[in-house]
Coordinates of C-alpha atoms and ligand atoms in Angstrom, one line a residue:
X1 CA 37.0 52.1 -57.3
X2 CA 34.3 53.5 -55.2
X3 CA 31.6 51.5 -57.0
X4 CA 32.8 48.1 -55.9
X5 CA 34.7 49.0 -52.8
X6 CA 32.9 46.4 -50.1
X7 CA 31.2 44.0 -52.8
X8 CA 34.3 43.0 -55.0
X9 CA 32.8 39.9 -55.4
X10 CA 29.5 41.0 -57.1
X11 CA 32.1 42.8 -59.6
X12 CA 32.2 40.0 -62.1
X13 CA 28.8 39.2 -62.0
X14 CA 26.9 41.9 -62.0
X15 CA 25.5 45.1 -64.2
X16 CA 24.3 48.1 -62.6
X17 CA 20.9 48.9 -63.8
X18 CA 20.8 52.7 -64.7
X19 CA 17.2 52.5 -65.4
X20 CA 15.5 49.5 -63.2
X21 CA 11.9 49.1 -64.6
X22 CA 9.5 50.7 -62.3
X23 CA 6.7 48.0 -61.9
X24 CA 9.1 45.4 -60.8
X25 CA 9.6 44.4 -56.9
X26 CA 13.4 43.8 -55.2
X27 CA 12.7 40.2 -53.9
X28 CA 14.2 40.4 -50.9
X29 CA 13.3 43.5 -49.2
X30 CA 9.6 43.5 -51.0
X31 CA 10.3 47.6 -52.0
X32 CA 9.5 48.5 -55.3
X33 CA 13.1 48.5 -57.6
X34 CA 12.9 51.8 -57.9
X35 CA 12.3 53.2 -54.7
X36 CA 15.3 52.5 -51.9
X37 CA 16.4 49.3 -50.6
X38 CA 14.6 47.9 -47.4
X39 CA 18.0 47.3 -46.2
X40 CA 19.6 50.5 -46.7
X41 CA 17.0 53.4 -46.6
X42 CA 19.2 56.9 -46.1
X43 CA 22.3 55.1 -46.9
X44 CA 24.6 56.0 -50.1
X45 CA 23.8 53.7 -53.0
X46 CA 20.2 53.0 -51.5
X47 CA 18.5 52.9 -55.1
X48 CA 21.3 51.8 -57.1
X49 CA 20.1 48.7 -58.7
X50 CA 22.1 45.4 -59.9
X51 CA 21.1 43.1 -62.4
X52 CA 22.7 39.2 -62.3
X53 CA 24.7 38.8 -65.6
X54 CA 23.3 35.4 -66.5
X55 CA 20.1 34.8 -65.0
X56 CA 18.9 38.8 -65.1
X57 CA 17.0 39.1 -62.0
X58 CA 17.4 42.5 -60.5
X59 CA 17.5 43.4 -56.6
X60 CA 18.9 46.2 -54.8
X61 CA 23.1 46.7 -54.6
X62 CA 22.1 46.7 -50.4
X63 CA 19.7 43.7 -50.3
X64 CA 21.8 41.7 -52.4
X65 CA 24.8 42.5 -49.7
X66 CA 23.4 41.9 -47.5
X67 CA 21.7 38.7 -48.2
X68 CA 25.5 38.0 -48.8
X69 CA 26.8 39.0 -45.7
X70 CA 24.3 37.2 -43.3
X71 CA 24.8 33.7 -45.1
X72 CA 27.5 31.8 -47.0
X73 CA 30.2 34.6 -47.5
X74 CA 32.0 32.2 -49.1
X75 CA 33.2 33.8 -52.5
X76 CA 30.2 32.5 -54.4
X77 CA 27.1 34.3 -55.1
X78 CA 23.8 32.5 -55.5
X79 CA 20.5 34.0 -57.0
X80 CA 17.7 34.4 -54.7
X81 CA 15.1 33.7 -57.4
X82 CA 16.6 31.2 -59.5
X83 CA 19.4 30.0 -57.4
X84 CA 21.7 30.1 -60.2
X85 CA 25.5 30.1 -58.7
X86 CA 27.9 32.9 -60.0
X87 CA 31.7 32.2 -58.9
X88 CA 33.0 29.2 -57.2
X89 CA 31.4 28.2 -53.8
X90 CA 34.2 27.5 -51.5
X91 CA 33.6 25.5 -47.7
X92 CA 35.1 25.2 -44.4
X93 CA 36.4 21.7 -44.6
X94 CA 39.3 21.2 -42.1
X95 CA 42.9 20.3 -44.1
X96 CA 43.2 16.7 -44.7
X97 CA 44.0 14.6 -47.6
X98 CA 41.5 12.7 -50.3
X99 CA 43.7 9.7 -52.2
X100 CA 42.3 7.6 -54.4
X101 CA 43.3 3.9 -55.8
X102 CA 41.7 1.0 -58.2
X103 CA 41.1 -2.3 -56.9
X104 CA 39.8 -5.3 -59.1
X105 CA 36.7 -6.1 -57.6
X106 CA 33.3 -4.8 -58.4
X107 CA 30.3 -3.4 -56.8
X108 CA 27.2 -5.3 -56.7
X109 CA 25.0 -3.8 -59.6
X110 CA 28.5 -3.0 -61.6
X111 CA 29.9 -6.1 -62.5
X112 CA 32.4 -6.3 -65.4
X113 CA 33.9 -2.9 -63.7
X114 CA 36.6 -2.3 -61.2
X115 CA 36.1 -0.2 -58.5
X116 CA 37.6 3.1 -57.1
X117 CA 38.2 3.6 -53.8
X118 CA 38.5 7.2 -52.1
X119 CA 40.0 7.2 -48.6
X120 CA 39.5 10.8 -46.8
X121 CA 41.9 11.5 -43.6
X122 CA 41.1 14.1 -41.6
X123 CA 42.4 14.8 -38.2
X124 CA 41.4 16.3 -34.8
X125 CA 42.6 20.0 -34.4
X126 CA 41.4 23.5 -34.0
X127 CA 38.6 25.1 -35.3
X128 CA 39.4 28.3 -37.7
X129 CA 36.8 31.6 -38.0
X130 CA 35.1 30.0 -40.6
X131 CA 33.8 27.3 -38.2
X132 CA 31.4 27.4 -35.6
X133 CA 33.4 27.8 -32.6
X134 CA 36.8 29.2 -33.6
X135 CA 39.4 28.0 -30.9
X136 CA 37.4 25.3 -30.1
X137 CA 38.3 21.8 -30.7
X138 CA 37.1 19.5 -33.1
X139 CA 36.7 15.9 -33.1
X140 CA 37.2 13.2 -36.1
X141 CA 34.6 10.0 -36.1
X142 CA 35.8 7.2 -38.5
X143 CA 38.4 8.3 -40.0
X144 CA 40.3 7.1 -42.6
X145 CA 36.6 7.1 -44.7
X146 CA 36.4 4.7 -46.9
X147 CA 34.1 5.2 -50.2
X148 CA 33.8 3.2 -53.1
X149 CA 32.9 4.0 -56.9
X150 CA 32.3 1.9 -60.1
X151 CA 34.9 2.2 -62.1
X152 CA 32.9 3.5 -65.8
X153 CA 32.8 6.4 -67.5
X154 CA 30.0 8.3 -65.3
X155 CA 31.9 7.0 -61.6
X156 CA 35.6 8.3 -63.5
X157 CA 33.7 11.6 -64.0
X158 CA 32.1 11.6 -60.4
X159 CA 35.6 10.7 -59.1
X160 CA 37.1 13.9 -60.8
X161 CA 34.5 15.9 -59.6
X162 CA 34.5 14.9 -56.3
X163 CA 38.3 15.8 -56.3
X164 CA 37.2 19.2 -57.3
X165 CA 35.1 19.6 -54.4
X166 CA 37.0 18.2 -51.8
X167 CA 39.9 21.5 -53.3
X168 CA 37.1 23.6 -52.9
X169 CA 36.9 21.9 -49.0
X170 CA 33.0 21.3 -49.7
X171 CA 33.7 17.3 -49.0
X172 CA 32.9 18.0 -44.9
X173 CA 31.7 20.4 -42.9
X174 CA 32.2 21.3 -39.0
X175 CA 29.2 20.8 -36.7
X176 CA 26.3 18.2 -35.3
X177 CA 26.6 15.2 -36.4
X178 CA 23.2 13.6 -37.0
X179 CA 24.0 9.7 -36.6
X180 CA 25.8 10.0 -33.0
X181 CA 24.6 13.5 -32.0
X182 CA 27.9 14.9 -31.4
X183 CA 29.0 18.7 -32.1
X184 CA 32.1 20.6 -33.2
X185 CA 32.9 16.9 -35.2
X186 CA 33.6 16.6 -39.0
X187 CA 30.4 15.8 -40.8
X188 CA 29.6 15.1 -44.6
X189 CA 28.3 17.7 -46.1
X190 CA 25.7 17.7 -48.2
X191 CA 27.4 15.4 -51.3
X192 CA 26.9 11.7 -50.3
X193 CA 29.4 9.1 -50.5
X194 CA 28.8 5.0 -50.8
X195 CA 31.2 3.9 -47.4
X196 CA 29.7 0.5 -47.9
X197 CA 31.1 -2.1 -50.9
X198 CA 29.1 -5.0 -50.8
X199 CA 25.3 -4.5 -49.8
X200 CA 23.1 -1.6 -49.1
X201 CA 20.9 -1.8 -45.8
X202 CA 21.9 1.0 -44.7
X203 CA 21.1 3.1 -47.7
X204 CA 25.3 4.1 -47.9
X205 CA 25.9 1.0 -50.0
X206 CA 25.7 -1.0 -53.6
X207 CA 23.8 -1.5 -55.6
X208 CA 22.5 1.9 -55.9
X209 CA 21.5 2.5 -59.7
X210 CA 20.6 6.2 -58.9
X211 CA 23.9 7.2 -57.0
X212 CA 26.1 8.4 -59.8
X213 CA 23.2 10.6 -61.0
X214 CA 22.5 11.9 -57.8
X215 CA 25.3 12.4 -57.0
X216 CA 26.6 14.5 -60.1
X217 CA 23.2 16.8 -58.9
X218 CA 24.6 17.3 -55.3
X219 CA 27.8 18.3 -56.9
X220 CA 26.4 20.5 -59.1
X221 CA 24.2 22.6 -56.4
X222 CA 27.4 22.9 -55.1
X223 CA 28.3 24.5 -58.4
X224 CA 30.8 21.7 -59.0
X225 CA 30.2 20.3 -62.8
X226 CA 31.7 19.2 -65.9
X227 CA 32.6 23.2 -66.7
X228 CA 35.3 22.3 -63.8
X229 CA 36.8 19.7 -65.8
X230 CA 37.3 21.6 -69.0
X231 CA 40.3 24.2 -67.9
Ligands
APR1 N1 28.1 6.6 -44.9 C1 27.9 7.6 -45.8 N2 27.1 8.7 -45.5 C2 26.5 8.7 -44.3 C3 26.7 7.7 -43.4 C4 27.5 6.6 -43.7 N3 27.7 5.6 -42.9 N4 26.0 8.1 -42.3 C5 25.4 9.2 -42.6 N5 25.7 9.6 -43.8 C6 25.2 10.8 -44.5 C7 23.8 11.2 -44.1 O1 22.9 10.6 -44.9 C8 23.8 12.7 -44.2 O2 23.4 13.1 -45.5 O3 26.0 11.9 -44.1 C9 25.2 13.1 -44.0 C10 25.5 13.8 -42.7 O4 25.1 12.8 -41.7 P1 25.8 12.8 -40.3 O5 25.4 11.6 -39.5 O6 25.7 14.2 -39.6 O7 27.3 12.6 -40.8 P2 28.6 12.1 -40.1 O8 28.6 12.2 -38.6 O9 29.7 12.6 -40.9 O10 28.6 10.5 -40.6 C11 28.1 9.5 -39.9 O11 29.3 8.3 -41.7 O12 31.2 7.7 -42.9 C12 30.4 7.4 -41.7 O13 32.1 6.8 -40.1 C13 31.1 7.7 -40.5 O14 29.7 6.5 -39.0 C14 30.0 7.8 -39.5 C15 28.8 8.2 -40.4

């Protein structure tokens, strides 16, 4: 319907506020609720007001798309005050393949496990419009990667989840790589993976007692988390 037509992706996670309180502020054009968006003044829908299902912070229908529009577009929609995720974030990894095998060593730090190993291949090829220079080429460094997880309960779980994300293409990412400086190459992105098995000078290695945990938190501000597991 008219209502949604140009922000179906708000539709599932949003109310519209018929009667937005009148002492609150939209945070992100700084205009009282009540009086028309800073992004839209004149334009149809300029007061109409949506409220975030879960979270309940209110902002303009206008500010809100267009806070949308200028970043991620990516299918998921993220809270400006809270940064609570509604939908499933989706990124611009290039097509590849993830496998994944068991081998019977162990990690320093996780003796008495085996250890998973995730090997990534991705290949040179053509950037796509949702990359930073569509039509341009891209360049692979390193590839097959090579990552390596205990083999327990918590590195199982990070395993699946990491599977989950690299479906969602948020395992790498398209641009400037910070170790050799080089652009339009496949990076990681943002979700950090051990590519070292046997000591850790490099910070990319074991042992690492934090890494499953922090890693399970990088996942999930990618909105990837056990609720993925479930269906
Ligand atoms: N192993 C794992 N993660 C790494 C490594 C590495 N050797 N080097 C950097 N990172 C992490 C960084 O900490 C940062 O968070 O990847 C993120 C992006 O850094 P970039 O240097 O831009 O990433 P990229 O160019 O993809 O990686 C550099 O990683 O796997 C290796 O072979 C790869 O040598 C290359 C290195």
């Amino acid at each position: 319907s008219g209502t949604w037509a140009g922000c179906e992706v708000f539709e599932n996670y949003v109310s519209i506020l018929d009667n937005p309180p009148d002492d609150e502020d939209c945070c992100i054009c700084c205009e009282k609720l009540t009086h028309a968006s800073g992004y839209g003044e004149g334009k149809k829908d300029e007061k109409v007001v949506f409220k975030l299902n879960r979270c309940s912070h209110m902002f303009h229908k206008l500010c809100i798309l267009a806070m949308y529009e200028s970043t991620t577009k990516n299918g998921s929609v993220q809270c400006p005050t809270c940064k609570t995720i509604y939908g499933e974030k989706h990124g611009n990894c290039p097509d590849g393949v993830m496998e994944y095998l068991t081998v019977p060593h162990s990690l320093p730090g996780n003796e008495g496990h085996q250890t998973k190993v995730i090997i990534y291949h991705i290949s040179p090829g053509i950037q796509g419009p949702e990359h930073p220079h569509p039509g341009k080429r891209f360049s692979c460094r390193g590839f097959p990667r090579v990552c390596y997880i205990p083999d327990n309960d918590k590195g199982r779980k990070v395993l699946k989840l990491l599977t989950v994300a690299w479906r969602r293409r948020l395992t790498f990412t398209i641009g400037q790589s910070s170790t050799t400086g080089e652009s339009d190459t496949v990076t990681w992105n943002e979700i950090h993976h051990k590519t070292e098995s046997g000591r850790n000078d490099s910070g990319h290695g074991y042992p690492d007692d934090k890494y499953l945990d922090n890693v399970l938190m990088e996942l999930s501000v990618q909105g990837v988390t056990e609720a993925d597991l479930s269906s």
